[in-house]
Short mmCIF file of C-alpha atoms in Angstrom, two decimals:
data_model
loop_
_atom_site.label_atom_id
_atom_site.label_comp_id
_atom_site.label_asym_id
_atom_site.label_seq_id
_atom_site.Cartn_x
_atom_site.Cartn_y
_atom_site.Cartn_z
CA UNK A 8 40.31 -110.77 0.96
CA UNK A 9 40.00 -109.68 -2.71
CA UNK A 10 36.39 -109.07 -3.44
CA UNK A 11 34.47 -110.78 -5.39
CA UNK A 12 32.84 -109.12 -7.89
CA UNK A 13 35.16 -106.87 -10.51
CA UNK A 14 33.59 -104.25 -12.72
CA UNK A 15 35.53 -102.90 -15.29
CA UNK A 16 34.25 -99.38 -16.64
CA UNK A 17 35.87 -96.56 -17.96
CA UNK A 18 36.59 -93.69 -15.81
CA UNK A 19 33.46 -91.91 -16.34
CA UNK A 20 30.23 -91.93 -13.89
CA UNK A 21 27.52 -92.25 -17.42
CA UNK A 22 26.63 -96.14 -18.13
CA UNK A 23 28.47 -97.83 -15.16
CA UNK A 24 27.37 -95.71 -12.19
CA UNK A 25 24.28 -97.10 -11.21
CA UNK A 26 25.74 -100.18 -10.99
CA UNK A 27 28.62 -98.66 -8.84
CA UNK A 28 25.57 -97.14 -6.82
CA UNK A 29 23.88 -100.53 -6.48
CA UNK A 30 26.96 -102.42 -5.04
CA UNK A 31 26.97 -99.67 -2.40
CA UNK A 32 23.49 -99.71 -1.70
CA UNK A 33 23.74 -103.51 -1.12
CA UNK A 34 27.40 -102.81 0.85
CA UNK A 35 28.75 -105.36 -1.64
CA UNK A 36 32.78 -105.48 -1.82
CA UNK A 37 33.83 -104.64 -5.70
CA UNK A 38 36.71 -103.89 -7.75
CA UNK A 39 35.82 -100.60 -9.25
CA UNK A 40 38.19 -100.88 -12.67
CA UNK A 41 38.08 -98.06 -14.35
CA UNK A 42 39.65 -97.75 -17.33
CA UNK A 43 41.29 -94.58 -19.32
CA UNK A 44 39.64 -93.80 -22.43
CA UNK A 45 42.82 -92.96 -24.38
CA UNK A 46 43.93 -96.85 -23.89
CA UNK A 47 40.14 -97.80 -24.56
CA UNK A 48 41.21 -98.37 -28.81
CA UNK A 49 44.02 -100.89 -28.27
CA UNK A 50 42.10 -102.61 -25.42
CA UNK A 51 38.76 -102.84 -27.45
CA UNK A 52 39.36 -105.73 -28.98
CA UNK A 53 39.23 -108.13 -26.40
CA UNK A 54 35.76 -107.26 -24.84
CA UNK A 55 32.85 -109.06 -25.43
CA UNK A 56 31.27 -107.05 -28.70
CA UNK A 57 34.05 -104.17 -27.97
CA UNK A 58 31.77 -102.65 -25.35
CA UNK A 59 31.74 -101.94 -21.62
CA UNK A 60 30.85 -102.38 -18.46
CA UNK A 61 31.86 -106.04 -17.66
CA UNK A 62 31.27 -107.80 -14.84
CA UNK A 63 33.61 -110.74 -13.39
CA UNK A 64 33.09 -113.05 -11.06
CA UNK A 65 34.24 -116.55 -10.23
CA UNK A 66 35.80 -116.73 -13.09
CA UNK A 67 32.56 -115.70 -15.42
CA UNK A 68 31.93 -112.48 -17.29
CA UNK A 69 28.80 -111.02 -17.50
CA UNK A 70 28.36 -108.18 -20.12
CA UNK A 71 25.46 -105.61 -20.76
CA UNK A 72 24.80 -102.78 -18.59
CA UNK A 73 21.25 -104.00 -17.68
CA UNK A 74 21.94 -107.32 -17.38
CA UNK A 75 24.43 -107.03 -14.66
CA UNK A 76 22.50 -104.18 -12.70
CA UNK A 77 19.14 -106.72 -12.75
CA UNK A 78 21.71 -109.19 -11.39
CA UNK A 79 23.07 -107.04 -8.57
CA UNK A 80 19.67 -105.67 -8.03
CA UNK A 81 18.00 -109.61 -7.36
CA UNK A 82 20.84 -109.88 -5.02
CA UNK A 83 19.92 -106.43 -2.58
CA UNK A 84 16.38 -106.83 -2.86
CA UNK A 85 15.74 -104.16 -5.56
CA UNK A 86 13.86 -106.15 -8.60
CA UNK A 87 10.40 -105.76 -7.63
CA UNK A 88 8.37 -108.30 -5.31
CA UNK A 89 6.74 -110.37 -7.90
CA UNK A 90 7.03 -111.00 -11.48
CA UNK A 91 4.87 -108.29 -12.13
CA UNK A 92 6.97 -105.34 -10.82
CA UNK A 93 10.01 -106.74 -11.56
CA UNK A 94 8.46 -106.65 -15.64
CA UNK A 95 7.36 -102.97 -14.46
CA UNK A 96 11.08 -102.20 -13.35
CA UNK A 97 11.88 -103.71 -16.15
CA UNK A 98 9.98 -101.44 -19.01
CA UNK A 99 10.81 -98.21 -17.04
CA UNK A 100 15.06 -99.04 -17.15
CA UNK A 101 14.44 -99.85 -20.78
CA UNK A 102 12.17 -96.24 -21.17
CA UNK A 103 14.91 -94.46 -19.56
CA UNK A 104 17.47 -96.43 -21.41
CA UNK A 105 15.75 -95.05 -24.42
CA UNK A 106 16.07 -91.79 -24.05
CA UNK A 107 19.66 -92.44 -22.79
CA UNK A 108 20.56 -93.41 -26.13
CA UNK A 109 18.60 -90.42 -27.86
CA UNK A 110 20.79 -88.65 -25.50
CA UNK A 111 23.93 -90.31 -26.33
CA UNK A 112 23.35 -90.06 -29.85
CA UNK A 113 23.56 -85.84 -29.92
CA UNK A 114 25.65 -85.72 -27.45
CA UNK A 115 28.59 -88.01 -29.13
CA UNK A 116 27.08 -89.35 -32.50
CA UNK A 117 25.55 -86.07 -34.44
CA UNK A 118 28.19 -84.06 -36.41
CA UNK A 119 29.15 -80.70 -35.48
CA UNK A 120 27.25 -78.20 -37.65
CA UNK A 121 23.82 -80.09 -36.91
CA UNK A 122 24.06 -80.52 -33.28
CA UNK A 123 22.84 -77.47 -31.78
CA UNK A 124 19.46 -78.08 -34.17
CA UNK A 125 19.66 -81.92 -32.62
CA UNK A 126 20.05 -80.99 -29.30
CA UNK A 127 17.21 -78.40 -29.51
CA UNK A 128 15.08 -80.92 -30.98
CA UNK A 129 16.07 -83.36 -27.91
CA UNK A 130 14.94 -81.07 -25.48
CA UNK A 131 11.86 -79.78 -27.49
CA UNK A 132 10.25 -83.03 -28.60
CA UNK A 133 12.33 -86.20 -27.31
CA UNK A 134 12.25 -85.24 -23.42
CA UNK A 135 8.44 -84.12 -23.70
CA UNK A 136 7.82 -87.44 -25.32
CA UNK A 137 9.42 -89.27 -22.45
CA UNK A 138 9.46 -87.44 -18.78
CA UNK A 139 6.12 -86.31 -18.20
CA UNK A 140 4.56 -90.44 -18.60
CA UNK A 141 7.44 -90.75 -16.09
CA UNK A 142 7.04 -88.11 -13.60
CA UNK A 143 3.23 -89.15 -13.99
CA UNK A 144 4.47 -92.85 -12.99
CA UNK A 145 6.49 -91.79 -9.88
CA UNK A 146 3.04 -89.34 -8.92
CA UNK A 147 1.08 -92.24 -8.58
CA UNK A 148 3.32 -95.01 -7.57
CA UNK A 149 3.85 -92.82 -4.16
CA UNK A 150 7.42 -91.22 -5.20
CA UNK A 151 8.94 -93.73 -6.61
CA UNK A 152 8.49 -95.70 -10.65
CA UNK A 153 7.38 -99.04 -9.03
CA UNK A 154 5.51 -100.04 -5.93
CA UNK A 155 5.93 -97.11 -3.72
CA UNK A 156 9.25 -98.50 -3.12
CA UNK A 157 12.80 -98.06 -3.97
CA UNK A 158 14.13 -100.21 -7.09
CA UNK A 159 16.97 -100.36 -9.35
CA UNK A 160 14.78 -98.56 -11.80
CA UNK A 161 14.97 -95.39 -9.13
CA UNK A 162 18.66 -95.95 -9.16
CA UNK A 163 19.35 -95.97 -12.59
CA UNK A 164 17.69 -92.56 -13.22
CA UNK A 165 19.41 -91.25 -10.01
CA UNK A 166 22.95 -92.06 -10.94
CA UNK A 167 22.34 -91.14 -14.85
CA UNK A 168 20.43 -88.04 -14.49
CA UNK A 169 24.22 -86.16 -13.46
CA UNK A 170 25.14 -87.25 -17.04
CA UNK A 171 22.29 -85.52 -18.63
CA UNK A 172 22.78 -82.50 -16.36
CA UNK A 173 26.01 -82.11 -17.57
CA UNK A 174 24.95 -80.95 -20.89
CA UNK A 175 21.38 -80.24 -20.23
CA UNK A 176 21.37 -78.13 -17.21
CA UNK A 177 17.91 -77.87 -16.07
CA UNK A 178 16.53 -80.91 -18.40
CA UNK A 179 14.60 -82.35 -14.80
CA UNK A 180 13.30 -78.91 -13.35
CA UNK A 181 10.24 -78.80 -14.99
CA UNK A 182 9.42 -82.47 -13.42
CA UNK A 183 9.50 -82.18 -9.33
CA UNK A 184 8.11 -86.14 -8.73
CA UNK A 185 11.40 -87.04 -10.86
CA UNK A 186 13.58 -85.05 -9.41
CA UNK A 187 12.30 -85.90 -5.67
CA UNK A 188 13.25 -89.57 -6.76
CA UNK A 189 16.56 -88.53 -7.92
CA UNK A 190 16.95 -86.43 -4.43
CA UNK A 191 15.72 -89.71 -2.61
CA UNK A 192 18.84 -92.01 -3.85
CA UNK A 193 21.46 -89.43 -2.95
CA UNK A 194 20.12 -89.05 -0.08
CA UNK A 195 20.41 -92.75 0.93
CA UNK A 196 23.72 -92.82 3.18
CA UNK A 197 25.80 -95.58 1.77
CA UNK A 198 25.15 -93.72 -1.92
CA UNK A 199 25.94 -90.09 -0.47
CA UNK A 200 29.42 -90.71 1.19
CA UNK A 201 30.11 -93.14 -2.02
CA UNK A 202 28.95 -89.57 -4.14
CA UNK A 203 31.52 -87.57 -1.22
CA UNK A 204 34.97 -89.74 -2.09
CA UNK A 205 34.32 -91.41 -5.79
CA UNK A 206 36.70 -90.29 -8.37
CA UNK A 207 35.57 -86.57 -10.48
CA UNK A 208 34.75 -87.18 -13.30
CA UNK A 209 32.91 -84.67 -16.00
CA UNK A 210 30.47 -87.25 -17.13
CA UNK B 28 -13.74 -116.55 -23.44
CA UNK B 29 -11.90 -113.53 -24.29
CA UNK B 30 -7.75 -114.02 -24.18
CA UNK B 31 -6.49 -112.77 -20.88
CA UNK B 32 -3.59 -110.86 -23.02
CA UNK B 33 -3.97 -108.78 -25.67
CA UNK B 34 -0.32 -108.10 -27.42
CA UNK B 35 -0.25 -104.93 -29.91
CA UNK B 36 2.42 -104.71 -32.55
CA UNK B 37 2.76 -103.72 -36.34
CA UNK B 38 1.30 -106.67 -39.05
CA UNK B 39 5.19 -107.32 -38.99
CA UNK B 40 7.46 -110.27 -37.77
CA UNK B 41 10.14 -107.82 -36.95
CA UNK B 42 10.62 -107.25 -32.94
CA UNK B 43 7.02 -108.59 -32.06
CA UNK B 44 7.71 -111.63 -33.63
CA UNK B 45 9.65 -113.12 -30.60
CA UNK B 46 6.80 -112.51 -28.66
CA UNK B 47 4.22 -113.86 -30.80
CA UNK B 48 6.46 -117.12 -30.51
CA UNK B 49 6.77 -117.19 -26.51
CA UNK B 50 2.86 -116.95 -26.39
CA UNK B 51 2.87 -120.39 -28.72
CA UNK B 52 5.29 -122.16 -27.05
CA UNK B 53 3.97 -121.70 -23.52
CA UNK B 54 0.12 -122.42 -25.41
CA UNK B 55 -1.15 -119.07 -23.51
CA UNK B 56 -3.92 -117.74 -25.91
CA UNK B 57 -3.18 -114.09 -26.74
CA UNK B 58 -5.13 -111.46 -28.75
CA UNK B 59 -2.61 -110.69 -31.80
CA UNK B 60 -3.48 -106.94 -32.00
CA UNK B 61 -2.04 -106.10 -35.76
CA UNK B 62 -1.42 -102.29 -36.62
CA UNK B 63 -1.54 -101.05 -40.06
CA UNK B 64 1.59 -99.16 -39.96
CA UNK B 65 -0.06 -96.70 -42.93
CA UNK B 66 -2.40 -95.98 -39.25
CA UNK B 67 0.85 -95.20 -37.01
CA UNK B 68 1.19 -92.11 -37.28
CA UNK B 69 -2.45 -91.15 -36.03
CA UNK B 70 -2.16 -93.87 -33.05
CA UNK B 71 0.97 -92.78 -32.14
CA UNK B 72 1.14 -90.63 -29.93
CA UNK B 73 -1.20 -92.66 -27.61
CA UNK B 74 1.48 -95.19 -27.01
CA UNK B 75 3.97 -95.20 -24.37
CA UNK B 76 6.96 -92.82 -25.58
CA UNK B 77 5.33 -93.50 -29.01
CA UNK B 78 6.11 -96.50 -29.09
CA UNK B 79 5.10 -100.73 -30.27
CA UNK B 80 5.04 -103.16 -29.23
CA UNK B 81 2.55 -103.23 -25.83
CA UNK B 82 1.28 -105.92 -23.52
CA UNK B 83 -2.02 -105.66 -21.82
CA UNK B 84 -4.31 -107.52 -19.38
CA UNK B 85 -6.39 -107.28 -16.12
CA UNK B 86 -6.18 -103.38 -17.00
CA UNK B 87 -2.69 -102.96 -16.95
CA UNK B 88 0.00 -102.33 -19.64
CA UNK B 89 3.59 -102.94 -20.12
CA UNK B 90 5.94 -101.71 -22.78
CA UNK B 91 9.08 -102.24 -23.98
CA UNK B 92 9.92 -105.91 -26.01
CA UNK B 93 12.29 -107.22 -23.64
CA UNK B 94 10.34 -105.63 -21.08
CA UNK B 95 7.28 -108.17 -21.99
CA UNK B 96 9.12 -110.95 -23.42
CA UNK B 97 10.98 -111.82 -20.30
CA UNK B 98 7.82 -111.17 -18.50
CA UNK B 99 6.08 -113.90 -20.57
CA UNK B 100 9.28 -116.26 -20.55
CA UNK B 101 9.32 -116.37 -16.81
CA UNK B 102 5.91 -117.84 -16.72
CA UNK B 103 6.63 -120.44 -19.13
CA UNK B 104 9.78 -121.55 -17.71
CA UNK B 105 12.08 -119.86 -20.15
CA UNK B 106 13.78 -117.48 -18.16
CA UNK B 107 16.65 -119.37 -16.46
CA UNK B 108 16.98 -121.88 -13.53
CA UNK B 109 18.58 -119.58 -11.42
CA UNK B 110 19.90 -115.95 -11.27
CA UNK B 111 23.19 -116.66 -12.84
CA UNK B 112 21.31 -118.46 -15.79
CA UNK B 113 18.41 -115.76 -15.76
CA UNK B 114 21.63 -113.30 -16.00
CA UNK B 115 23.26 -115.07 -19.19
CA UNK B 116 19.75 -114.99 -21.25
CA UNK B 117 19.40 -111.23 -20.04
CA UNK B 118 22.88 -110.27 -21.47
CA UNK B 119 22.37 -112.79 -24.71
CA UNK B 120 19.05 -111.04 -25.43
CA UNK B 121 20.94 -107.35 -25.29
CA UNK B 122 23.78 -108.67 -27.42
CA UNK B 123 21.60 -109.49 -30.17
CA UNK B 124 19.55 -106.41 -29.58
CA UNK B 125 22.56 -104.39 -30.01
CA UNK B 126 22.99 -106.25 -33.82
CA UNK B 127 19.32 -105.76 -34.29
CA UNK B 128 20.00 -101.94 -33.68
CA UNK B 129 23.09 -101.33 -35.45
CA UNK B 130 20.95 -103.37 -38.75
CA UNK B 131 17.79 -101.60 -37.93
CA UNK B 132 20.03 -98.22 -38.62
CA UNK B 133 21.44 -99.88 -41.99
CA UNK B 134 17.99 -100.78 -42.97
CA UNK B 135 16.01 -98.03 -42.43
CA UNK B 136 17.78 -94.79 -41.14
CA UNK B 137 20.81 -94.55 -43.35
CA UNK B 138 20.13 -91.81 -46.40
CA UNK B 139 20.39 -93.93 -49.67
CA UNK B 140 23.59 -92.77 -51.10
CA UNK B 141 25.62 -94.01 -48.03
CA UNK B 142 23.17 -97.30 -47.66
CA UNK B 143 25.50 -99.82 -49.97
CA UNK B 144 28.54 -98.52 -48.06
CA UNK B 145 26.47 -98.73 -44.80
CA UNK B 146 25.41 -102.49 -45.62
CA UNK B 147 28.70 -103.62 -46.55
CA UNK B 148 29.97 -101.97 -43.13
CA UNK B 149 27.34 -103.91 -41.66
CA UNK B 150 28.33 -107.18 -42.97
CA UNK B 151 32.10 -106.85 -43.00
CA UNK B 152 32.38 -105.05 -39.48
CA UNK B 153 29.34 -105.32 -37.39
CA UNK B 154 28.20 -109.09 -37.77
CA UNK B 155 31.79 -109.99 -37.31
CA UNK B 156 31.77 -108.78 -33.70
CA UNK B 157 28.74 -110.16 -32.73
CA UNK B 158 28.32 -113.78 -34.64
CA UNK B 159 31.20 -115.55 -34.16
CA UNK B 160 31.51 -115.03 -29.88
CA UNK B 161 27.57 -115.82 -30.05
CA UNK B 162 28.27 -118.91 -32.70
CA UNK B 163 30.82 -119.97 -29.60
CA UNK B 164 28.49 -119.49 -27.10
CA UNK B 165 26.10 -121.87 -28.64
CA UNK B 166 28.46 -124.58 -28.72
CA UNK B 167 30.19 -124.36 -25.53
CA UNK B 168 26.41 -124.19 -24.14
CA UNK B 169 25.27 -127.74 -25.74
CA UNK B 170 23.49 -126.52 -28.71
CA UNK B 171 21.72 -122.96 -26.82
CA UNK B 172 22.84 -119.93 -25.67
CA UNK B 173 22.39 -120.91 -21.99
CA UNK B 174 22.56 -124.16 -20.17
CA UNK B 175 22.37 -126.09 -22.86
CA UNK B 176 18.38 -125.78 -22.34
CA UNK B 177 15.91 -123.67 -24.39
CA UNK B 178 15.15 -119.91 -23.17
CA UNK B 179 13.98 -117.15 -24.23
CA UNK B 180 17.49 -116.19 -25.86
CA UNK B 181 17.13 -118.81 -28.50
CA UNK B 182 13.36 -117.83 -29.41
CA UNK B 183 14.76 -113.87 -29.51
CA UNK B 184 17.30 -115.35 -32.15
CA UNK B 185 15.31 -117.14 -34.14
CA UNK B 186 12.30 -115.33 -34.19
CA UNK B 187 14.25 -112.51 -35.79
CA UNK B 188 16.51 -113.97 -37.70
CA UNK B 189 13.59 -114.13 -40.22
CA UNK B 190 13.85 -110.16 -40.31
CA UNK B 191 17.80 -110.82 -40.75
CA UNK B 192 17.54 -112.82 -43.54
CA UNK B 193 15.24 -110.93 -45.43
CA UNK B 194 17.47 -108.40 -46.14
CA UNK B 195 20.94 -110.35 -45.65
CA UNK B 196 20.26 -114.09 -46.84
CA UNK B 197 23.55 -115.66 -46.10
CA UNK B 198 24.13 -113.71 -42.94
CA UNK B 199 23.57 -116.81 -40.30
CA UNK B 200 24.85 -119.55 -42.93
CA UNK B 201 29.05 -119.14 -41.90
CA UNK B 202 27.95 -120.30 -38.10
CA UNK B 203 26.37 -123.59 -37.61
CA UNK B 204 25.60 -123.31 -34.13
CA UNK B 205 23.20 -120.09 -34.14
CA UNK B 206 21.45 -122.16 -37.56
CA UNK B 207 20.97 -124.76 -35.35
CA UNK B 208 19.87 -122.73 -32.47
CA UNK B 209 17.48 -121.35 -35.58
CA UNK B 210 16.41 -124.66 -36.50
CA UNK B 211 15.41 -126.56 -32.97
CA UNK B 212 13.35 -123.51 -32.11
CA UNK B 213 11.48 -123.57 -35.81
CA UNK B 214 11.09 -127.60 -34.95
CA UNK B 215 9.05 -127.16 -31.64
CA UNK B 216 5.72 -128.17 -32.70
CA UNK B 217 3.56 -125.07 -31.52
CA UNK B 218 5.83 -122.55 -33.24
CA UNK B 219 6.15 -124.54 -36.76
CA UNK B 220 2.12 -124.68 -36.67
CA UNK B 221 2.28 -120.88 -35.86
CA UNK B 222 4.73 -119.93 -38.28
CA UNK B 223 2.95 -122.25 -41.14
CA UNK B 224 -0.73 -120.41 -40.71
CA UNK B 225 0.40 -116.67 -39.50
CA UNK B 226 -0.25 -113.70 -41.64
CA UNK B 227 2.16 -113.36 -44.67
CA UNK B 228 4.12 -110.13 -44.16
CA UNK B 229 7.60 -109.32 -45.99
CA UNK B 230 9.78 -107.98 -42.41
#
């Protein structure tokens, strides 16, 4: 039987791969469609705002990265107990999401001959503003961001922190709560032999 | 009595706005905690990641806009019937949030030489991707983003279309549908008493 649920990403791990993480968590069947970059301009056009991932189901799309992981996650039990921690799980996906994008933004956006001044000023005021109230969030919510439990929140830093390793090697070293979280998910069977066979991919 | 919630923002429609507007609608009496934005820069850096606007009650605090306002919409049945639904208004909220970003740059990050160039760009590229597939969504949804029932989608757009139109006063006036969506929610009773005694602020 043809599963269900098709995601269409592009070949990278980055903005899609906690949501490839949370479909294995919950042993959901999916359609991992990843596209090639290179043919990314000509198909562009016919994706809701131009952007990816996409999710497709019964006929319906469903676009927005934290949209569809917040669906998935309702689905395997990982958006929070009560209205309360799922708002929780909630503000700390959008915090992370945050820096994320002040990520993305030297990474990909900043022009050549100011970048190494933008990436030192990433790692020299942007992280400090944002991973200590984190790792001080996982230190007293007993290892994990919300509950003492695992949520999709956990997951999302888990599968994204490989993408800010990538360029900023020891970016979660100085922050051992965070990085125990991170351990925690890849440690998690169904994610680790998904990590063991999934496509390489640089980011 | 003192309000259970006490909601700090800038004195400024902007992003709070939408908030300001669930808190009417669902008549849940809220403490409308107004910064002087010439006082940011002092009070800064005891917000989370430096950042407006934040929830707070029974102790506890919650950041992030979507964070809260889904938070708020859940309790006054505005969040979706079911996941699916709940799903659609997630993913409607982050499509206008992306437009919101991508003016927000145009407005007040661009340098001023490129800003006319920047603006036009704005109008002739960016609103072109977003409006028209949200202008269909409206009216193959009976007259709302989702359902054909009022959520907290419609509020998001309407709320800060205000912020829109300040600086781009034709920019919802080639799509019907999101006017309308504009107009019903401007029409509920508690938000057009809100909106005719709130504090007069230009964004």
């Amino acid at each position: 039987m043809a599963p269900q649920y098709k995601f269409t990403y592009f070949d990278f791990r980055a903005l899609g791969e906690f949501i490839r993480f949370l479909f294995k968590y919950g042993d959901i069947d999916f359609e991992d469609n990843r596209l090639d970059p290179n043919e990314w301009p000509k198909l562009k056009p016919s994706y809701p705002n131009g952007k990816l991932p996409l999710l497709e189901f019964d006929g319906k799309t469903l676009n927005q990265s934290t949209a569809i992981g917040r669906f998935i996650a309702k689905k395997i039990g990982l958006a929070g107990s009560n209205d309360w921690e799922a708002a929780q799980i909630d503000a700390t996906v959008e915090n992370l999401n945050d820096l994320r994008m002040a990520f993305a933004k030297v990474i990909w956006e900043v022009d050549d001959a100011s970048k190494p001044e933008e990436k030192e000023k990433f790692l020299k005021e942007t992280v400090p503003l944002f991973l200590p109230r984190l790792e001080a969030q996982v230190k007293t919510n007993g290892g994990y961001f919300v509950g003492g439990k695992l949520s999709w929140a956990d997951i999302y830093l888990a599968a994204y922190h490989e993408t800010f390793n990538h360029f900023f090697k020891d970016m979660f070293s100085p922050y051992p709560a965070l990085q125990g979280v991170i351990d925690k998910v890849h440690a998690i069977p169904s994610i680790k032999a998904y990590v063991s066979k999934r496509p390489k991919t640089d980011i």
